[in-house]
Tab-separated table of C-alpha atoms in Angstrom:
chain	number	residue	atom	x	y	z
A	27	MET	CA	3.692	91.957	22.606
A	28	ASN	CA	0.197	90.831	23.304
A	29	PHE	CA	0.691	87.093	22.892
A	30	ASN	CA	-0.598	84.305	25.055
A	31	ALA	CA	-1.495	80.729	24.242
A	32	ARG	CA	-3.805	78.260	25.929
A	33	ILE	CA	-3.220	74.657	24.888
A	34	SER	CA	-5.637	71.955	25.920
A	35	LEU	CA	-4.876	68.251	25.900
A	36	PRO	CA	-6.367	65.239	27.699
A	37	ALA	CA	-4.624	64.562	31.053
A	38	SER	CA	-3.502	61.111	29.954
A	39	VAL	CA	-4.114	58.855	26.971
A	40	ARG	CA	-3.357	55.296	25.915
A	41	ALA	CA	-0.726	54.615	23.258
A	42	GLY	CA	-2.256	54.573	19.811
A	43	GLU	CA	-5.243	56.665	20.784
A	44	ILE	CA	-6.107	59.715	18.705
A	45	VAL	CA	-5.813	62.917	20.722
A	46	GLU	CA	-7.518	66.191	19.880
A	47	ILE	CA	-5.327	69.211	20.608
A	48	LYS	CA	-6.949	72.628	20.918
A	49	VAL	CA	-4.924	75.811	20.828
A	50	LEU	CA	-6.315	79.235	21.576
A	51	THR	CA	-3.916	82.097	21.021
A	52	ARG	CA	-4.286	85.686	22.091
A	53	HIS	CA	-3.109	87.856	19.227
A	54	PRO	CA	-4.733	90.840	17.460
A	55	MET	CA	-3.928	89.449	13.966
A	56	ASP	CA	-3.713	92.959	12.478
A	57	ARG	CA	-4.715	92.495	8.861
A	58	GLY	CA	-3.194	95.829	7.866
A	59	GLY	CA	-4.385	98.457	5.416
A	60	GLN	CA	-6.357	100.598	7.860
A	61	SER	CA	-5.510	104.258	8.175
A	62	ASP	CA	-3.251	105.073	11.088
A	63	GLY	CA	-4.662	108.622	11.294
A	64	LYS	CA	-1.395	110.190	10.095
A	65	GLY	CA	-1.796	109.626	6.383
A	66	GLY	CA	-0.224	106.188	6.381
A	67	THR	CA	-1.549	102.679	6.695
A	68	VAL	CA	-1.127	100.135	9.436
A	69	PRO	CA	1.151	97.287	8.301
A	70	ARG	CA	-0.069	93.711	8.392
A	71	LYS	CA	1.058	91.915	11.530
A	72	ILE	CA	-0.371	88.467	11.977
A	73	LEU	CA	0.840	85.115	13.179
A	74	ASN	CA	1.465	83.551	9.790
A	75	ARG	CA	2.453	80.033	10.822
A	76	LEU	CA	1.928	77.554	13.632
A	77	THR	CA	4.045	74.405	13.727
A	78	ALA	CA	3.564	71.523	16.165
A	79	THR	CA	6.322	68.969	16.760
A	80	TYR	CA	5.914	65.755	18.743
A	81	ALA	CA	8.045	62.607	19.082
A	82	GLY	CA	10.675	63.794	16.664
A	83	GLU	CA	8.469	64.914	13.822
A	84	THR	CA	6.349	67.851	12.724
A	85	ILE	CA	2.810	66.604	13.171
A	86	PHE	CA	0.892	69.682	12.093
A	87	ARG	CA	1.421	73.011	10.402
A	88	LEU	CA	-1.051	75.790	9.831
A	89	ASP	CA	-0.281	78.571	7.359
A	90	MET	CA	-2.422	81.537	8.315
A	91	HIS	CA	-3.377	84.510	6.194
A	92	THR	CA	-5.591	87.473	7.021
A	93	GLY	CA	-8.677	85.235	6.800
A	94	VAL	CA	-7.943	83.786	10.233
A	95	ALA	CA	-9.779	85.568	13.041
A	96	ALA	CA	-8.133	87.599	15.789
A	97	ASN	CA	-7.263	85.433	18.791
A	98	PRO	CA	-6.964	82.420	16.504
A	99	PHE	CA	-8.320	79.074	17.597
A	100	VAL	CA	-7.197	75.836	16.011
A	101	SER	CA	-7.936	72.213	16.719
A	102	PHE	CA	-6.199	69.193	15.194
A	103	THR	CA	-5.495	65.566	16.059
A	104	THR	CA	-2.480	63.330	16.535
A	105	ARG	CA	-1.901	59.703	17.423
A	106	ALA	CA	-0.366	59.201	20.881
A	107	ILE	CA	3.040	57.540	20.569
A	108	GLU	CA	5.038	58.202	23.734
A	109	THR	CA	5.029	60.470	26.756
A	110	GLY	CA	6.682	63.683	25.697
A	111	ASP	CA	6.402	67.334	24.917
A	112	ILE	CA	4.453	68.730	22.029
A	113	VAL	CA	6.287	71.866	20.964
A	114	PHE	CA	4.300	74.669	19.370
A	115	GLU	CA	6.022	77.428	17.477
A	116	TRP	CA	4.313	80.486	16.050
A	117	ARG	CA	5.942	82.733	13.485
A	118	GLU	CA	4.825	86.334	13.384
A	119	ASP	CA	5.134	88.835	10.525
A	120	GLY	CA	8.469	90.572	11.036
A	121	GLY	CA	10.213	87.364	12.045
A	122	ALA	CA	9.407	87.091	15.757
A	123	THR	CA	8.703	83.577	17.021
A	124	TYR	CA	6.925	82.334	20.118
A	125	THR	CA	7.306	78.851	21.546
A	126	ARG	CA	5.187	76.927	24.039
A	127	THR	CA	5.229	73.290	25.064
A	128	ALA	CA	2.550	70.962	26.371
A	129	ARG	CA	3.186	67.564	27.976
A	130	LEU	CA	1.320	64.582	26.587
A	131	THR	CA	1.224	61.676	29.050
A	132	VAL	CA	0.829	58.282	27.399
A	133	THR	CA	0.072	55.208	29.496
B	2	MET	CA	-7.306	94.227	-4.691
B	3	SER	CA	-5.516	92.026	-2.206
B	4	SER	CA	-2.313	93.949	-2.654
B	5	ALA	CA	-3.953	97.236	-1.704
B	6	ILE	CA	-5.403	95.906	1.518
B	7	SER	CA	-2.692	93.487	2.543
B	8	PRO	CA	0.524	94.849	1.091
B	9	ARG	CA	2.673	92.268	2.817
B	10	SER	CA	0.539	89.290	1.982
B	11	ALA	CA	2.509	88.126	-1.038
B	12	ARG	CA	1.596	84.536	-1.791
B	13	THR	CA	4.161	82.151	-0.417
B	14	GLU	CA	2.729	79.054	-2.085
B	15	ALA	CA	4.133	78.228	-5.474
B	16	GLY	CA	1.705	79.011	-8.222
B	17	ILE	CA	0.476	81.513	-10.690
B	18	ASP	CA	-0.603	84.865	-9.337
B	19	ARG	CA	-4.167	85.805	-10.023
B	20	ARG	CA	-3.508	88.795	-12.252
B	21	SER	CA	-1.449	86.807	-14.722
B	22	LEU	CA	-4.018	84.016	-14.508
B	23	LEU	CA	-6.770	86.413	-15.522
B	24	ALA	CA	-4.781	88.212	-18.164
B	25	GLY	CA	-2.726	85.517	-19.787
B	26	PRO	CA	-3.599	82.650	-22.059
B	27	ALA	CA	-3.478	80.390	-18.990
B	28	ALA	CA	-6.973	81.606	-18.116
B	29	SER	CA	-8.541	80.152	-21.224
B	30	LEU	CA	-6.560	76.944	-20.808
B	31	LEU	CA	-7.733	76.519	-17.238
B	32	ALA	CA	-11.313	77.356	-18.120
B	33	ALA	CA	-11.238	74.833	-20.938
B	34	GLY	CA	-9.912	72.197	-18.538
B	35	LEU	CA	-12.868	72.547	-16.162
B	36	PRO	CA	-15.789	70.201	-16.712
B	37	PRO	CA	-19.083	71.903	-17.675
B	38	ALA	CA	-20.740	70.884	-14.371
B	39	ALA	CA	-18.067	72.497	-12.184
B	40	ALA	CA	-18.088	75.618	-14.313
B	41	ALA	CA	-21.867	75.884	-14.095
B	42	ASP	CA	-22.491	75.775	-10.331
B	43	THR	CA	-19.334	77.515	-9.102
B	44	PRO	CA	-18.850	81.262	-9.606
B	45	PRO	CA	-16.001	81.665	-12.106
B	46	ASP	CA	-13.823	83.540	-9.656
B	47	LEU	CA	-13.978	80.769	-7.072
B	48	ALA	CA	-13.444	78.128	-9.756
B	49	GLN	CA	-10.244	79.891	-10.759
B	50	LEU	CA	-9.064	80.160	-7.176
B	51	ILE	CA	-9.689	76.446	-6.707
B	52	ALA	CA	-7.943	75.574	-9.980
B	53	ARG	CA	-4.946	77.562	-8.762
B	54	VAL	CA	-4.507	75.525	-5.584
B	55	THR	CA	-5.153	72.202	-7.344
B	56	GLU	CA	-2.853	73.256	-10.201
B	57	GLY	CA	-5.629	72.626	-12.688
B	58	ALA	CA	-6.705	69.193	-11.420
B	59	VAL	CA	-10.451	68.676	-11.034
B	60	PRO	CA	-11.360	67.964	-7.403
B	61	GLU	CA	-13.957	65.367	-6.370
B	62	ARG	CA	-16.952	66.508	-4.351
B	63	ALA	CA	-16.941	63.564	-1.966
B	64	ARG	CA	-15.622	62.363	1.412
B	65	ILE	CA	-15.140	65.906	2.720
B	66	ARG	CA	-17.434	67.897	5.005
B	67	LEU	CA	-17.115	71.631	5.557
B	68	GLU	CA	-19.030	72.633	8.674
B	69	ILE	CA	-19.592	76.369	8.725
B	70	PRO	CA	-22.709	78.197	9.938
B	71	ALA	CA	-25.138	79.130	7.157
B	72	LEU	CA	-25.745	82.440	8.926
B	73	ALA	CA	-23.052	84.284	10.863
B	74	GLU	CA	-23.958	87.373	12.864
B	75	ASN	CA	-20.339	88.391	13.123
B	76	GLY	CA	-18.011	87.762	10.203
B	77	ASN	CA	-14.989	88.489	12.391
B	78	ALA	CA	-15.093	85.050	14.016
B	79	VAL	CA	-16.801	82.193	12.226
B	80	ASP	CA	-16.270	78.720	13.671
B	81	THR	CA	-15.347	76.266	10.952
B	82	ARG	CA	-14.623	72.552	11.039
B	83	ILE	CA	-13.457	70.314	8.209
B	84	ARG	CA	-13.715	66.530	8.331
B	85	ILE	CA	-12.406	64.182	5.680
B	86	ASP	CA	-13.059	60.489	5.440
B	87	SER	CA	-9.501	59.147	5.141
B	88	PRO	CA	-7.679	56.243	6.836
B	89	MET	CA	-4.657	58.546	7.410
B	90	THR	CA	-2.090	55.789	6.821
B	91	PRO	CA	1.363	56.484	5.344
B	92	ALA	CA	0.039	55.131	2.032
B	93	GLU	CA	-3.229	57.050	2.021
B	94	HIS	CA	-3.634	60.322	3.875
B	95	VAL	CA	-4.602	63.951	3.554
B	96	ARG	CA	-1.611	66.173	2.824
B	97	TRP	CA	-3.243	69.529	3.322
B	98	ILE	CA	-6.551	71.366	3.474
B	99	HIS	CA	-6.850	74.834	1.977
B	100	LEU	CA	-9.653	77.288	2.787
B	101	ILE	CA	-10.762	79.866	0.221
B	102	ALA	CA	-13.231	82.763	0.521
B	103	GLU	CA	-13.549	84.339	-2.932
B	104	LYS	CA	-14.846	87.714	-1.725
B	105	ASN	CA	-12.349	88.247	1.068
B	106	PRO	CA	-9.730	90.938	0.343
B	107	PHE	CA	-7.223	88.089	0.397
B	108	PRO	CA	-9.101	84.949	-0.660
B	109	ASP	CA	-6.648	82.383	0.740
B	110	MET	CA	-7.548	82.070	4.409
B	111	ALA	CA	-5.502	79.189	5.765
B	112	ARG	CA	-3.799	75.955	4.877
B	113	PHE	CA	-3.613	73.046	7.328
B	114	HIS	CA	-0.754	70.626	6.688
B	115	LEU	CA	-1.483	67.143	8.003
B	116	GLY	CA	0.111	63.748	7.641
B	117	PRO	CA	-0.348	60.141	8.689
B	118	ARG	CA	0.604	61.073	12.272
B	119	ALA	CA	-2.649	62.998	12.622
B	120	GLY	CA	-4.616	59.749	12.897
B	121	ARG	CA	-7.783	61.462	11.793
B	122	ALA	CA	-8.378	64.161	9.197
B	123	GLU	CA	-10.310	66.677	11.220
B	124	VAL	CA	-9.364	70.302	11.878
B	125	ALA	CA	-11.168	73.374	13.160
B	126	THR	CA	-10.468	77.081	13.337
B	127	THR	CA	-12.166	80.482	13.414
B	128	LEU	CA	-12.266	82.538	10.237
B	129	ARG	CA	-12.807	86.109	9.141
B	130	ILE	CA	-15.453	86.219	6.427
B	131	ALA	CA	-15.689	89.624	4.742
B	132	GLN	CA	-19.228	89.297	3.375
B	133	SER	CA	-21.920	86.821	2.342
B	134	GLN	CA	-20.350	84.405	-0.111
B	135	LYS	CA	-19.344	80.852	-0.893
B	136	VAL	CA	-16.483	79.345	1.091
B	137	ALA	CA	-14.502	76.403	-0.291
B	138	ALA	CA	-12.282	73.781	1.334
B	139	VAL	CA	-9.861	71.961	-0.940
B	140	ALA	CA	-8.020	68.904	0.352
B	141	ALA	CA	-4.964	67.358	-1.276
B	142	LEU	CA	-4.580	63.613	-0.876
B	143	SER	CA	-1.340	61.621	-0.854
B	144	ASP	CA	-2.295	59.897	-4.123
B	145	GLY	CA	-2.375	63.244	-5.946
B	146	ARG	CA	-6.154	63.637	-6.047
B	147	PHE	CA	-8.105	66.566	-4.600
B	148	LEU	CA	-11.396	66.827	-2.732
B	149	LEU	CA	-13.653	69.878	-2.647
B	150	ALA	CA	-16.474	71.035	-0.375
B	151	GLU	CA	-18.290	74.341	-0.646
B	152	ALA	CA	-20.705	76.115	1.677
B	153	ASP	CA	-22.742	79.268	1.369
B	154	ILE	CA	-22.573	81.690	4.270
B	155	VAL	CA	-24.633	84.804	4.983
B	156	VAL	CA	-22.787	87.388	7.072
B	157	THR	CA	-24.818	90.004	8.948
B	158	LEU	CA	-21.949	92.049	10.402
B	159	SER	CA	-19.073	91.986	7.963
B	160	ALA	CA	-15.424	91.652	8.825
B	161	CYS	CA	-12.828	93.861	7.131
B	162	ILE	CA	-15.176	96.750	6.326
B	163	ASP	CA	-14.735	99.151	9.244
B	164	GLY	CA	-11.476	99.884	11.018
B	165	GLY	CA	-11.935	97.165	13.636
């Protein structure tokens, strides 16, 4: 599967600071409905959900429909609490999931 | 129309589906509930889509900014940013932000779920805009109120028309 994610975070932040997290994902986000050339149609296959978990809680969730571009980009913010992993989980149509983590260093 | 193009895109959010909204008596009820001003400057289709996500509540047009280019050469990737003026405390925060494009084959584009842990109510993404139209961002606040921002966009090269 053609999936790859680039997550960008500041190298280190102070506790309490607001951090912007940018996530760029490589995914075709097939919106479906096109002809497959054999009389059928291509099924929809997009990443339909991105969940981010940090310091014991879900901090962000994005529900995506076909209106989100191919290779989806998303940016959101969170307040720095403690040094730890931010876990990203994508859910794809068909049930596949992809997980990546990014370390947030809090001083 | 959305079912033909996106057969698997059944709405997961609770709510009334659009066909029954248009056909049933709910349509007249919802239309009656809209203030004359909102009904006048919003195309009826978009007004109905907004009423569906707010469950009939009338959103305020304040404290929310929808930053989207007025002219997009390529509708396949339109950079969009939404900022809301909110303290983002446990008592007062933005619960979610919903993006609607009335003329897209599937008008619901995305929903961002936030909470007090976000610290700031600001999100960005890239969208597929099928054609020139009005795009709306609806935000739900923790106190049960809704905010609305709309923006007109002209698309030169449309998304979702050719096979690509």
